[in-house]
JSON list of C-alpha atoms in Angstrom, two decimals:
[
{"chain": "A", "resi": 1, "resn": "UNK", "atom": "CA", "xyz": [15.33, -3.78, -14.56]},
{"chain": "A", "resi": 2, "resn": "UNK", "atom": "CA", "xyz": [16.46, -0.19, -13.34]},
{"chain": "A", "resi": 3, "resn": "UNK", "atom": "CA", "xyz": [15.12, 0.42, -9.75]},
{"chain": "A", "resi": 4, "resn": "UNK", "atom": "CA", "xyz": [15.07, 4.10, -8.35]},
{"chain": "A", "resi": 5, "resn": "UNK", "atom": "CA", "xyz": [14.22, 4.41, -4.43]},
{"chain": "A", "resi": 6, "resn": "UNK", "atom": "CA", "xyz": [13.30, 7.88, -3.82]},
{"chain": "A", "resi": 7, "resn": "UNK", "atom": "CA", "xyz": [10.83, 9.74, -1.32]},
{"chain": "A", "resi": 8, "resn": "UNK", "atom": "CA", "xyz": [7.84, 11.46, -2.35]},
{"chain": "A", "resi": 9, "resn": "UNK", "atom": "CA", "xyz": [9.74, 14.87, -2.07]},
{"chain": "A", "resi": 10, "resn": "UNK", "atom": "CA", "xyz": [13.10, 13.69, -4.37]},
{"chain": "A", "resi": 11, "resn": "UNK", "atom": "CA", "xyz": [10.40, 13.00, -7.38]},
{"chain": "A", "resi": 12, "resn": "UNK", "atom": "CA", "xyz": [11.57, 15.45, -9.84]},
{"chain": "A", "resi": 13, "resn": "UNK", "atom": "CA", "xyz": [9.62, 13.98, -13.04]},
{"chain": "A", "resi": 14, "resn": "UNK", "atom": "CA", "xyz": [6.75, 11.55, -13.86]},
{"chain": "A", "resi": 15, "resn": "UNK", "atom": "CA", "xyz": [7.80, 7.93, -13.78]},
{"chain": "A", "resi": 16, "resn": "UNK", "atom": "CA", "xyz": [6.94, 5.52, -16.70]},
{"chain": "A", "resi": 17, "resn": "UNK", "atom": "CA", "xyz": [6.12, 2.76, -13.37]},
{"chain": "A", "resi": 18, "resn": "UNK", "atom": "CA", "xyz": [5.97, 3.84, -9.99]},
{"chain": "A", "resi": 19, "resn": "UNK", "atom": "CA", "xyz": [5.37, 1.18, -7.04]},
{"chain": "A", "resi": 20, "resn": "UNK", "atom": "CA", "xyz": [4.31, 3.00, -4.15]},
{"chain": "A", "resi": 21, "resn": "UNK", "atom": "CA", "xyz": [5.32, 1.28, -1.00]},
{"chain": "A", "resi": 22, "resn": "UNK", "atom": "CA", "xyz": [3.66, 2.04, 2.79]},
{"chain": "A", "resi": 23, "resn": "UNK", "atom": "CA", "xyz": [3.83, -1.34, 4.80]},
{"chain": "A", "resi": 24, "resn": "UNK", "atom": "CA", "xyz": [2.71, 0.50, 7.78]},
{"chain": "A", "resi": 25, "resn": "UNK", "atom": "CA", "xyz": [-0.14, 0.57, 7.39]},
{"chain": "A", "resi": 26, "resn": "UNK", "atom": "CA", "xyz": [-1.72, 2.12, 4.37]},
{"chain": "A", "resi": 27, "resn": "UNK", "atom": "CA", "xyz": [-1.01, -0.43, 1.46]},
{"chain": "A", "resi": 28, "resn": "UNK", "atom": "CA", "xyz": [-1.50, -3.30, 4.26]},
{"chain": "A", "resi": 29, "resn": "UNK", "atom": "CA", "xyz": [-5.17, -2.04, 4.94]},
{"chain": "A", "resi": 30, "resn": "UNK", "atom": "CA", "xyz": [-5.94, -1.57, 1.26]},
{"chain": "A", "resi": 31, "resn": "UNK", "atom": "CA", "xyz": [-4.79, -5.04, 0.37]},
{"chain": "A", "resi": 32, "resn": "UNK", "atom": "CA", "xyz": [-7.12, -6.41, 3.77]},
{"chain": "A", "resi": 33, "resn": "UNK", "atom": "CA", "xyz": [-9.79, -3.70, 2.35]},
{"chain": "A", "resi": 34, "resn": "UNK", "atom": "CA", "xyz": [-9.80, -6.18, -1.17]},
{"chain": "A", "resi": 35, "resn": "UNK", "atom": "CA", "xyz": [-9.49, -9.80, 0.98]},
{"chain": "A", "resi": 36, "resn": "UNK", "atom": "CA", "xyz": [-12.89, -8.45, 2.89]},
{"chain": "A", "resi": 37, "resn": "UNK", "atom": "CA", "xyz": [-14.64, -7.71, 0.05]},
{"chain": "A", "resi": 38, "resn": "UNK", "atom": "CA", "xyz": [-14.08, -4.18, -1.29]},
{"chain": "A", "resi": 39, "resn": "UNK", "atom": "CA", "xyz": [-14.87, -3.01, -4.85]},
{"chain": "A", "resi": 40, "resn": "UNK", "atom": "CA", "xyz": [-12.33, -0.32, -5.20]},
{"chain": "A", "resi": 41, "resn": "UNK", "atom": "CA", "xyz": [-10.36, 2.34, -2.67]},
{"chain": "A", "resi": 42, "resn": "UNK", "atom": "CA", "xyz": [-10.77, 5.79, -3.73]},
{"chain": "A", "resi": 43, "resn": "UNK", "atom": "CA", "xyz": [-7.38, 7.37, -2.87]},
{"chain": "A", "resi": 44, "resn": "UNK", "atom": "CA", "xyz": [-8.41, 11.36, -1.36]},
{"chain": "A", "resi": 45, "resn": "UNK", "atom": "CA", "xyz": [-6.35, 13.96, -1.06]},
{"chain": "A", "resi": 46, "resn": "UNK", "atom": "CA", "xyz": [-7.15, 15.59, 1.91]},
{"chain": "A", "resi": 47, "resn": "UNK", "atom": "CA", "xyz": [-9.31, 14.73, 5.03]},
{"chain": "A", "resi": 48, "resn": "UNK", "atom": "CA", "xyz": [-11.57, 17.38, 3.70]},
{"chain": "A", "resi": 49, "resn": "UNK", "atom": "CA", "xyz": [-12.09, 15.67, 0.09]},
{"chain": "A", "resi": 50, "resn": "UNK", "atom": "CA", "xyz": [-12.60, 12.42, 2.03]},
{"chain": "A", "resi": 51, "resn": "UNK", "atom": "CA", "xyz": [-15.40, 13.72, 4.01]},
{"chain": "A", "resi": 52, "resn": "UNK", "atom": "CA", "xyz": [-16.82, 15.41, 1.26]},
{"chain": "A", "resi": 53, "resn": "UNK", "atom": "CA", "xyz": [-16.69, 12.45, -1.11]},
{"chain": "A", "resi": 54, "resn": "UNK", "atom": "CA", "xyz": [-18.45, 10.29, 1.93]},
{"chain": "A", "resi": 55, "resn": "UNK", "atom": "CA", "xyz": [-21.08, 12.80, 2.28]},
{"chain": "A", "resi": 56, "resn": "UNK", "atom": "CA", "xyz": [-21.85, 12.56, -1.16]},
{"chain": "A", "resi": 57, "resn": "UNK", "atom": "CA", "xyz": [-21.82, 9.54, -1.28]},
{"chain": "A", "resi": 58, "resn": "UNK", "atom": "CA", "xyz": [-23.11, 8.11, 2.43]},
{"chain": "A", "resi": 59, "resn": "UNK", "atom": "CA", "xyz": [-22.59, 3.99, 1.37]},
{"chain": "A", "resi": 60, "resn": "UNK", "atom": "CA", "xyz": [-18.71, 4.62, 0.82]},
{"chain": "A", "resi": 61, "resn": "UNK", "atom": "CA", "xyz": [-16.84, 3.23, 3.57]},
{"chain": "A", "resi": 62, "resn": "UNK", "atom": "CA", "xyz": [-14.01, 6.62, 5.02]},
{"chain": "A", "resi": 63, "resn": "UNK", "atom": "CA", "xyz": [-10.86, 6.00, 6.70]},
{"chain": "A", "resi": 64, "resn": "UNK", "atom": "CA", "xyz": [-7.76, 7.47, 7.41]},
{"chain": "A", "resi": 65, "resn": "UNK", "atom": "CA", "xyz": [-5.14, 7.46, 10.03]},
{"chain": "A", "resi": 66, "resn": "UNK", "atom": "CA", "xyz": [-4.80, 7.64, 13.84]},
{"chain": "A", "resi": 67, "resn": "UNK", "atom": "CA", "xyz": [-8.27, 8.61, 16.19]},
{"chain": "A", "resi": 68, "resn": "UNK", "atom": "CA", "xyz": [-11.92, 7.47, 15.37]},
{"chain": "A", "resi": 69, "resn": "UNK", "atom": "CA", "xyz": [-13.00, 11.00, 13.95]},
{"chain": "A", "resi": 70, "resn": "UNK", "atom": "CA", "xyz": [-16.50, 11.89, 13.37]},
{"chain": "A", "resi": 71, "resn": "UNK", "atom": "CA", "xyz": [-17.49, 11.33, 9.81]},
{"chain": "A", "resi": 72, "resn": "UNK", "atom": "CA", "xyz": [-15.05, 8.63, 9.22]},
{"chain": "A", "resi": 73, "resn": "UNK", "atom": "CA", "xyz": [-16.25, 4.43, 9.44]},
{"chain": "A", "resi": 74, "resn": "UNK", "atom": "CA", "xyz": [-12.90, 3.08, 9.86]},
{"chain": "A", "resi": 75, "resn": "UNK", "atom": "CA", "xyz": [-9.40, 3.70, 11.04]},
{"chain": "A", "resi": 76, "resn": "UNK", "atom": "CA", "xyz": [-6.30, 2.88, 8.97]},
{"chain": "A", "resi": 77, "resn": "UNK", "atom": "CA", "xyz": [-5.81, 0.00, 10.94]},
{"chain": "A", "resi": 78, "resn": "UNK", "atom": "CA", "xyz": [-6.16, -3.91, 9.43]},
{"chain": "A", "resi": 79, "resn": "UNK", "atom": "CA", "xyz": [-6.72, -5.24, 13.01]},
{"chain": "A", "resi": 80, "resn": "UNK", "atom": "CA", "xyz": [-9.08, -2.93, 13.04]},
{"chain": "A", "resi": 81, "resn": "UNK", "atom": "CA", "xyz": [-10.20, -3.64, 9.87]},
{"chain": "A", "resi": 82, "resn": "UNK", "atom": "CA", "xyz": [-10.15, -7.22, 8.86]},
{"chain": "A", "resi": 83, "resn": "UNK", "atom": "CA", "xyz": [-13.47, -8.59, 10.82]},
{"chain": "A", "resi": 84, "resn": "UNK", "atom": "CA", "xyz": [-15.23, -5.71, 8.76]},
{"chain": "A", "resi": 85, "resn": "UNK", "atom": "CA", "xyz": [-17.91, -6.85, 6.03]},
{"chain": "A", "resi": 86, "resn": "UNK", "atom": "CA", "xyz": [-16.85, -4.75, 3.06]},
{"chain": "A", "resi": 87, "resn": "UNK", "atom": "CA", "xyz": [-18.19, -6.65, 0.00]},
{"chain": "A", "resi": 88, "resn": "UNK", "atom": "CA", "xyz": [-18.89, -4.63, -2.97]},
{"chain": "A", "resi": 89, "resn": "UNK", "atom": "CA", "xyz": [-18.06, -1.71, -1.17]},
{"chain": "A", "resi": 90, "resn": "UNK", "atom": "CA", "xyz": [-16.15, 1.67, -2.16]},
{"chain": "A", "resi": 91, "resn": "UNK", "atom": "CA", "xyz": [-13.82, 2.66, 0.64]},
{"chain": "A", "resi": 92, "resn": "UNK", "atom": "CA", "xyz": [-12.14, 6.21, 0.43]},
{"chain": "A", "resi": 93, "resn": "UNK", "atom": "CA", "xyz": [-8.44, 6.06, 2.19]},
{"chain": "A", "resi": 94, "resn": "UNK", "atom": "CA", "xyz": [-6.80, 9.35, 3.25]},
{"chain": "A", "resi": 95, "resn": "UNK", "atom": "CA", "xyz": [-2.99, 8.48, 4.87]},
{"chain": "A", "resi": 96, "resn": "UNK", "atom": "CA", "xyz": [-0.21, 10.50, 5.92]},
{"chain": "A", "resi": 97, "resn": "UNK", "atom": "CA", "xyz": [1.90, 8.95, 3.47]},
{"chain": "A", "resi": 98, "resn": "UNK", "atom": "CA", "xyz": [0.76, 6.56, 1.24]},
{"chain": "A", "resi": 99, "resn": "UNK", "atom": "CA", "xyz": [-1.86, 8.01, -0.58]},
{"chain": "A", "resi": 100, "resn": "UNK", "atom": "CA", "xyz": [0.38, 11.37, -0.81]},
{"chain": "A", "resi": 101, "resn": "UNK", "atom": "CA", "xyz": [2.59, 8.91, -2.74]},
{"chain": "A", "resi": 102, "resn": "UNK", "atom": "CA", "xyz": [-0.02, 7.31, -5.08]},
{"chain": "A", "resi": 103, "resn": "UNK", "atom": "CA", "xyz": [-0.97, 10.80, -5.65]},
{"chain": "A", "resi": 104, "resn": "UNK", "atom": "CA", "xyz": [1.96, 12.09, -6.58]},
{"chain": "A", "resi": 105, "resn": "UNK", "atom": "CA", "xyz": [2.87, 9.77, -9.33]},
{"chain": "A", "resi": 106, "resn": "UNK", "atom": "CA", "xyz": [-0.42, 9.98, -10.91]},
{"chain": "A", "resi": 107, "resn": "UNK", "atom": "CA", "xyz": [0.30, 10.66, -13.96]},
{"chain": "A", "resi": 108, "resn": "UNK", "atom": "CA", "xyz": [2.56, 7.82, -14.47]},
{"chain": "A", "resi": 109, "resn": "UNK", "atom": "CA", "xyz": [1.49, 5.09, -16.82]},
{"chain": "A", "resi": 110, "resn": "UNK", "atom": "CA", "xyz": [1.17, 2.27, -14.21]},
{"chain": "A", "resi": 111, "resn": "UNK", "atom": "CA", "xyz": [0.72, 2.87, -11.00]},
{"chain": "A", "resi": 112, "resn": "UNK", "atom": "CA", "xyz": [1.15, 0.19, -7.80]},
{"chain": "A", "resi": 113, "resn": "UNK", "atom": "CA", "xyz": [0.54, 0.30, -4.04]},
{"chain": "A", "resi": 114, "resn": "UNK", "atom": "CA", "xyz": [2.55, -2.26, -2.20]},
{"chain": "A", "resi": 115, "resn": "UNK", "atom": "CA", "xyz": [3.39, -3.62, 1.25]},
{"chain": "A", "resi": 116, "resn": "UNK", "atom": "CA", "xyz": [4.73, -6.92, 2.43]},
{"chain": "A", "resi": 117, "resn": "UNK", "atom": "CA", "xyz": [1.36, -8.63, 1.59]},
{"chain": "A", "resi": 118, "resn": "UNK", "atom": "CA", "xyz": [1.19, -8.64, -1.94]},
{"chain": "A", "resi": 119, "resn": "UNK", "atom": "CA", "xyz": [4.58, -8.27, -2.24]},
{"chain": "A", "resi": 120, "resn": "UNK", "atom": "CA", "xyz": [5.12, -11.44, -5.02]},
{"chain": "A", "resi": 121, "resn": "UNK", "atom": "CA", "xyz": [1.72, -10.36, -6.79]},
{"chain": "A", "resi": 122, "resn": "UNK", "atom": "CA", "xyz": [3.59, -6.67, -7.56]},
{"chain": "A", "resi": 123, "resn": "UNK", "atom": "CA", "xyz": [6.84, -8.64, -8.15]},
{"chain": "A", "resi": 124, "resn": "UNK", "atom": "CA", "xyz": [5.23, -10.91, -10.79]},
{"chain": "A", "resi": 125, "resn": "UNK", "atom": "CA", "xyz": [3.27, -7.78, -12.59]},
{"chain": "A", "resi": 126, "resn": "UNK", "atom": "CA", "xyz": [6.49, -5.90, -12.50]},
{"chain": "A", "resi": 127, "resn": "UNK", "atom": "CA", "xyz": [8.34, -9.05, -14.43]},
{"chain": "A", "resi": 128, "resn": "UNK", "atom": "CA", "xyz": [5.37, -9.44, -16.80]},
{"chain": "A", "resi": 129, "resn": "UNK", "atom": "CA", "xyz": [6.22, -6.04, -17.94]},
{"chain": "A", "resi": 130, "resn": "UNK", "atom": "CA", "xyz": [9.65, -7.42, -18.81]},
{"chain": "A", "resi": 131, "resn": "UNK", "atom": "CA", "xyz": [12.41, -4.19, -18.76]},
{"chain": "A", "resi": 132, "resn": "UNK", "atom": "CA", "xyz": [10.93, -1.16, -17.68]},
{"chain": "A", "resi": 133, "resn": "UNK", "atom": "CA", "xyz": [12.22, 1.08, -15.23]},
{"chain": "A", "resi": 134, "resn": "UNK", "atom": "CA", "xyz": [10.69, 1.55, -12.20]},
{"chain": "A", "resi": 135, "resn": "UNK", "atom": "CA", "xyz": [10.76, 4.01, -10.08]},
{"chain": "A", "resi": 136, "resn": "UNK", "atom": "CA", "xyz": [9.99, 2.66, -5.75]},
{"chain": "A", "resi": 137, "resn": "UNK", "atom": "CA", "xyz": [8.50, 5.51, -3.71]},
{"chain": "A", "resi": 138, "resn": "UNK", "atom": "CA", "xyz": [9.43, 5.26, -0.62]},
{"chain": "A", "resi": 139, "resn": "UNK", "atom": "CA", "xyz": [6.76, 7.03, 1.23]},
{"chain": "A", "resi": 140, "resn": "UNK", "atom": "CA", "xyz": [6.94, 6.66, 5.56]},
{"chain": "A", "resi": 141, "resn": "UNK", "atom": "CA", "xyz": [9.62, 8.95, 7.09]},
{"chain": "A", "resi": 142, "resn": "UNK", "atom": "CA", "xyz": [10.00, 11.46, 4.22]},
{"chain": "A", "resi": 143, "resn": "UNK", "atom": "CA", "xyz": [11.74, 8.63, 2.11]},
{"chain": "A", "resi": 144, "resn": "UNK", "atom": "CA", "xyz": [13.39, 7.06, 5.19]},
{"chain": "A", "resi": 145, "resn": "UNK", "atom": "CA", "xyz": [11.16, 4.60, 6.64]},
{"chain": "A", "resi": 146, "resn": "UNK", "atom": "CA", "xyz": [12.96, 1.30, 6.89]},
{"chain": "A", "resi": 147, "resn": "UNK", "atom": "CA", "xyz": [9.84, -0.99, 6.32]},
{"chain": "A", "resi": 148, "resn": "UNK", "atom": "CA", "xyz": [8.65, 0.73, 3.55]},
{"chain": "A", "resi": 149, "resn": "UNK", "atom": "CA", "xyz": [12.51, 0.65, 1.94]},
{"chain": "A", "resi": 150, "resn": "UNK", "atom": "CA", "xyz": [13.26, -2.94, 2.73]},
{"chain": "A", "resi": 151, "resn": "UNK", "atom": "CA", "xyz": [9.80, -3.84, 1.20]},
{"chain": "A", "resi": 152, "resn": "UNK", "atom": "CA", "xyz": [10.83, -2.12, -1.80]},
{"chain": "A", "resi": 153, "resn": "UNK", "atom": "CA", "xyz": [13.90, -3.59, -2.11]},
{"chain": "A", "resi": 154, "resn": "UNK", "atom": "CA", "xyz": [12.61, -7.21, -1.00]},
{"chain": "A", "resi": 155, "resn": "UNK", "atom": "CA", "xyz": [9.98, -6.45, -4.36]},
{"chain": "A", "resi": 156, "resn": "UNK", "atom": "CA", "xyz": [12.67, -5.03, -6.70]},
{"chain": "A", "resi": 157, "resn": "UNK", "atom": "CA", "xyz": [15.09, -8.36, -6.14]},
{"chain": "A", "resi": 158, "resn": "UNK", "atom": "CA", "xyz": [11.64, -10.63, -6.89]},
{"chain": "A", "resi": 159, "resn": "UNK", "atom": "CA", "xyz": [10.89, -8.74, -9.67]},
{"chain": "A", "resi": 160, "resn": "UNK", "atom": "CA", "xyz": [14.25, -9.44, -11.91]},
{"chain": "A", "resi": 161, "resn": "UNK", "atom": "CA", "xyz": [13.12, -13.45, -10.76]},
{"chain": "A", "resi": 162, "resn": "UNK", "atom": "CA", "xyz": [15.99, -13.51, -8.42]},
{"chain": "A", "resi": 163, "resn": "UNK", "atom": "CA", "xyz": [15.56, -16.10, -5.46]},
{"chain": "A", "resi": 164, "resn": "UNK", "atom": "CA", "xyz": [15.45, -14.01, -2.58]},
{"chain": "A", "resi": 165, "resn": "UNK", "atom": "CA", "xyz": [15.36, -14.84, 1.33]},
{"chain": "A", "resi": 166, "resn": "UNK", "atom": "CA", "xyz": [12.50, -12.56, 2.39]},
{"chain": "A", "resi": 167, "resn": "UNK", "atom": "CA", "xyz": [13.94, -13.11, 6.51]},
{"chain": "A", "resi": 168, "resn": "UNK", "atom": "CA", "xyz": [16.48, -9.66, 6.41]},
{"chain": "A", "resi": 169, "resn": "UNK", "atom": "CA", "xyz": [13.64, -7.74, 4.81]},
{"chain": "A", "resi": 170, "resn": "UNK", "atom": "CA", "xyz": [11.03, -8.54, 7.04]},
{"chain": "A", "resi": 171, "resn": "UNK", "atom": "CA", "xyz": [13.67, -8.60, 10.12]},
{"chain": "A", "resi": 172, "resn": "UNK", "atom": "CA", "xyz": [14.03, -4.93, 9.01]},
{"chain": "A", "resi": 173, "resn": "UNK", "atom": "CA", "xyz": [10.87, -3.82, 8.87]},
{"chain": "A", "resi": 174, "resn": "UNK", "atom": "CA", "xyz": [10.17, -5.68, 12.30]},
{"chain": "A", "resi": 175, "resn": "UNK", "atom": "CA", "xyz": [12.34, -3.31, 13.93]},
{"chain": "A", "resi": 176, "resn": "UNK", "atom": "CA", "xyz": [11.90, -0.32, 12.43]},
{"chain": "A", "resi": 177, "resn": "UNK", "atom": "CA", "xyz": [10.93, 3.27, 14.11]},
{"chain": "A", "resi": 178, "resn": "UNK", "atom": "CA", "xyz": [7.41, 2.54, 12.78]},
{"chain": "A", "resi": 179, "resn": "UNK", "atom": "CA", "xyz": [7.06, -0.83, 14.37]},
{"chain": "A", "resi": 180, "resn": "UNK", "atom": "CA", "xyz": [7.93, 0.21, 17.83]},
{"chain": "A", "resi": 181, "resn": "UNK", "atom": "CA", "xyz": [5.73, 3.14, 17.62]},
{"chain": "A", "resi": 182, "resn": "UNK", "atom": "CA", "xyz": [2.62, 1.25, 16.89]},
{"chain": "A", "resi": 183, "resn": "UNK", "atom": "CA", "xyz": [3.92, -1.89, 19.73]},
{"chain": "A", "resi": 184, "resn": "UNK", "atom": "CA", "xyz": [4.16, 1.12, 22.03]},
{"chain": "A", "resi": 185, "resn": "UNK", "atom": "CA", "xyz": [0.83, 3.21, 21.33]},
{"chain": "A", "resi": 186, "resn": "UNK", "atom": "CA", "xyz": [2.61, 6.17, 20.10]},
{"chain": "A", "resi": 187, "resn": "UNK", "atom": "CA", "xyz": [0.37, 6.38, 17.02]},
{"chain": "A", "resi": 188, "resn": "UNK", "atom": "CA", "xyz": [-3.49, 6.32, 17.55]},
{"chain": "A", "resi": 189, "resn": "UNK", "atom": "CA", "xyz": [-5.85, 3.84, 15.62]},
{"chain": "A", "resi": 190, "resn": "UNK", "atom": "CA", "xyz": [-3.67, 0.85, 16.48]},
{"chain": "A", "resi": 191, "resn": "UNK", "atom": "CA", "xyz": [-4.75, -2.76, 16.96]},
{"chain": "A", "resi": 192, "resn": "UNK", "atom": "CA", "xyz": [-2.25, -5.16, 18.74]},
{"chain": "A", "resi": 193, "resn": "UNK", "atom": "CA", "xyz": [-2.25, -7.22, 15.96]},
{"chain": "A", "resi": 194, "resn": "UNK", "atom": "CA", "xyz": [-1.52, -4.34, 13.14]},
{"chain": "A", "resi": 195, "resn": "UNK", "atom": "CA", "xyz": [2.76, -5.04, 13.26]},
{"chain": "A", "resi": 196, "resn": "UNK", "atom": "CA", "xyz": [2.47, -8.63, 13.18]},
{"chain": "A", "resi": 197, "resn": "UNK", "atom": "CA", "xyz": [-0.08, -8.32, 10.35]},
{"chain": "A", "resi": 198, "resn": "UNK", "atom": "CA", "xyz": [1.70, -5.70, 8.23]},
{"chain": "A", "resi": 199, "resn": "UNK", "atom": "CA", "xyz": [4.86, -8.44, 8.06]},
{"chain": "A", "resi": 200, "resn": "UNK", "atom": "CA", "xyz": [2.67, -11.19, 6.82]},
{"chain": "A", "resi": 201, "resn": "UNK", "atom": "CA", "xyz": [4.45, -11.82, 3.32]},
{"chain": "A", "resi": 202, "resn": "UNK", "atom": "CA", "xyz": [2.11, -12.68, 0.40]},
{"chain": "A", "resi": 203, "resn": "UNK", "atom": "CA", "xyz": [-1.20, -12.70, 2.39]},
{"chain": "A", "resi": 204, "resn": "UNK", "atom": "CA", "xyz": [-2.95, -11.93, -0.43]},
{"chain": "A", "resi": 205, "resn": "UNK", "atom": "CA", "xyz": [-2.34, -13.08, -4.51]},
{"chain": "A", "resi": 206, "resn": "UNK", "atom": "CA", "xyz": [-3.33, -9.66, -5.88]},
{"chain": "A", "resi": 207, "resn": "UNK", "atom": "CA", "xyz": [-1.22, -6.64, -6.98]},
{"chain": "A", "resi": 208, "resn": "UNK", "atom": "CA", "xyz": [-2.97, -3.12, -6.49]},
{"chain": "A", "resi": 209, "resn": "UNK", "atom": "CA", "xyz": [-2.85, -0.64, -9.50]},
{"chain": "A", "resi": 210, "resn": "UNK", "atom": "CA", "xyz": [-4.44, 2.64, -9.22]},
{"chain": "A", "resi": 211, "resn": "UNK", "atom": "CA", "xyz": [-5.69, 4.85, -12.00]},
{"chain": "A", "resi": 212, "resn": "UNK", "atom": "CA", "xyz": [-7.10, 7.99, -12.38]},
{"chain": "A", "resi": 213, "resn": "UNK", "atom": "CA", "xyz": [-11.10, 7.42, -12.64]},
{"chain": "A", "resi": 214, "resn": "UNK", "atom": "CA", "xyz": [-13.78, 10.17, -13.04]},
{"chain": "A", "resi": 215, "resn": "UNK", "atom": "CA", "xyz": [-11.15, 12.87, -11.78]},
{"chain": "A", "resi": 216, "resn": "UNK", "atom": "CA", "xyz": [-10.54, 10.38, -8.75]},
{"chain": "A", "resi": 217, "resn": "UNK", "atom": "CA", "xyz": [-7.39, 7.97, -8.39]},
{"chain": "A", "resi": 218, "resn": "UNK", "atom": "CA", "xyz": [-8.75, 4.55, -7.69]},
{"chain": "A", "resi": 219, "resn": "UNK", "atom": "CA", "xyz": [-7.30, 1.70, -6.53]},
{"chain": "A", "resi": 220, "resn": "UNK", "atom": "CA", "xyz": [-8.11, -1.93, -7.48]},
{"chain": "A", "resi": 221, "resn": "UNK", "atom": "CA", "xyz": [-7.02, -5.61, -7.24]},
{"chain": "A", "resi": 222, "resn": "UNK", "atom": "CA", "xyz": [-5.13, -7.13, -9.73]},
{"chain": "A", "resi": 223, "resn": "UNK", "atom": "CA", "xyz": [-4.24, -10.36, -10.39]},
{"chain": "A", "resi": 224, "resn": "UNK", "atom": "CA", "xyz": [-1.07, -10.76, -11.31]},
{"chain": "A", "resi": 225, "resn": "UNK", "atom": "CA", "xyz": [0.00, -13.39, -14.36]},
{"chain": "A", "resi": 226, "resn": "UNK", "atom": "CA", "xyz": [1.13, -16.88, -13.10]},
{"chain": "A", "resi": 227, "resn": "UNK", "atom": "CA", "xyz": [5.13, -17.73, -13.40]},
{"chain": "A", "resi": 228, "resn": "UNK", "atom": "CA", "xyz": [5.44, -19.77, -16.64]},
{"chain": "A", "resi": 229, "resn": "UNK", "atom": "CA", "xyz": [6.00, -23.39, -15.78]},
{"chain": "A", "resi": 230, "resn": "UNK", "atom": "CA", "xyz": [9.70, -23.94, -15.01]},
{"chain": "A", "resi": 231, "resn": "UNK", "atom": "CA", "xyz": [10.02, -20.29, -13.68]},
{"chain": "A", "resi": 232, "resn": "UNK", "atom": "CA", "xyz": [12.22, -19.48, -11.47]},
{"chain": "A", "resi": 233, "resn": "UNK", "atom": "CA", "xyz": [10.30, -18.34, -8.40]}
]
């Protein structure tokens, strides 16, 4: 496998795979959006598009980052978010970086969104592929986010099948810039619980692909193929 780790800006061409990676918090919500229920996550590009998508649609779910903002259900938070009842519904997610990221790579022909909790699920996808290269955006901190790189490189190592301990990676991401900003209420929309549950490692079985739908890019659940018995894992 040939892994690339670049920032949204450094993408110069469309992948053939991308994995999008925000641990904090984006691609955790998402992946607690799916474990309470949701059908799909509508991926907008603006705040703007989200609000016009919600009013068009009044039983989607809206969220994006920091504040409770008029309009919007939900906060990108997963404390926040993972008492909510959200079966069968269609959320619409607007980030500051990682649904830029999803957005930006499109038009590549497989698409993932990953954090820490369905980190093996996107590892096991990515090996079912077998030898494709793949290109890791890397989306918090213009490309420099240490939580969102250590994921990424925590995913890339699973996905050749090598054993890997997960303990540096998450020890990374635990003290990272973006960590200590939400421990310390620098960013709005926070739950106490949102660091400790962004570095819970394979919460959830299911990969996330997105894919353009009806104009939109969508995100869904995926489940991810089983190792082969005698696998190394």
């Amino acid at each position: 496998m040939d892994a690339h780790f670049l920032a949204i800006d450094d993408l110069a061409e469309v992948p053939t795979v991308a994995v999008v990676v925000d641990v904090m918090r984006a691609f955790t919500v998402a992946a607690w959006a799916f474990a309470r229920g949701a059908e799909k996550i509508v991926l907008a590009e603006s705040l703007d598009e989200a609000l016009e998508l919600k009013a068009r649609h009044p039983a989607w779910v809206a969220l994006k980052d920091g504040p409770p903002s008029a309009g919007f259900d939900h906060v990108n938070s997963p404390g926040l978010l993972r008492s909510a009842d959200l079966g069968g519904r269609t959320l619409v997610q607007k980030t500051t970086a990682g649904t830029v990221g999803a957005l930006a790579v499109k038009e590549a022909s497989l698409v993932l969104c990953a954090s820490f909790a369905v980190a093996e699920a996107t590892a096991r996808l990515l090996r079912s592929r077998g030898g494709d290269s793949i290109t890791f955006v890397v989306t918090g901190e213009d490309g420099r986010a240490e939580e969102d790189l250590a994921c990424a490189q925590y995913i890339a190592r699973r996905a050749t099948g090598a054993r890997t301990d997960a303990a540096p990676f998450l020890h990374r991401a635990r003290t990272s810039r973006a960590a200590a900003e939400l421990a310390e209420g620098v960013r709005r929309g926070v739950h106490p619980d949102d660091v400790a549950l962004c570095l819970e490692l394979d919460r959830f079985p299911f990969a996330m692909v997105a894919s353009p739908e009806d104009s939109l890019m969508v995100l869904r659940p995926h489940s991810a193929p089983s190792p082969a018995p005698g696998a190394s894992v």
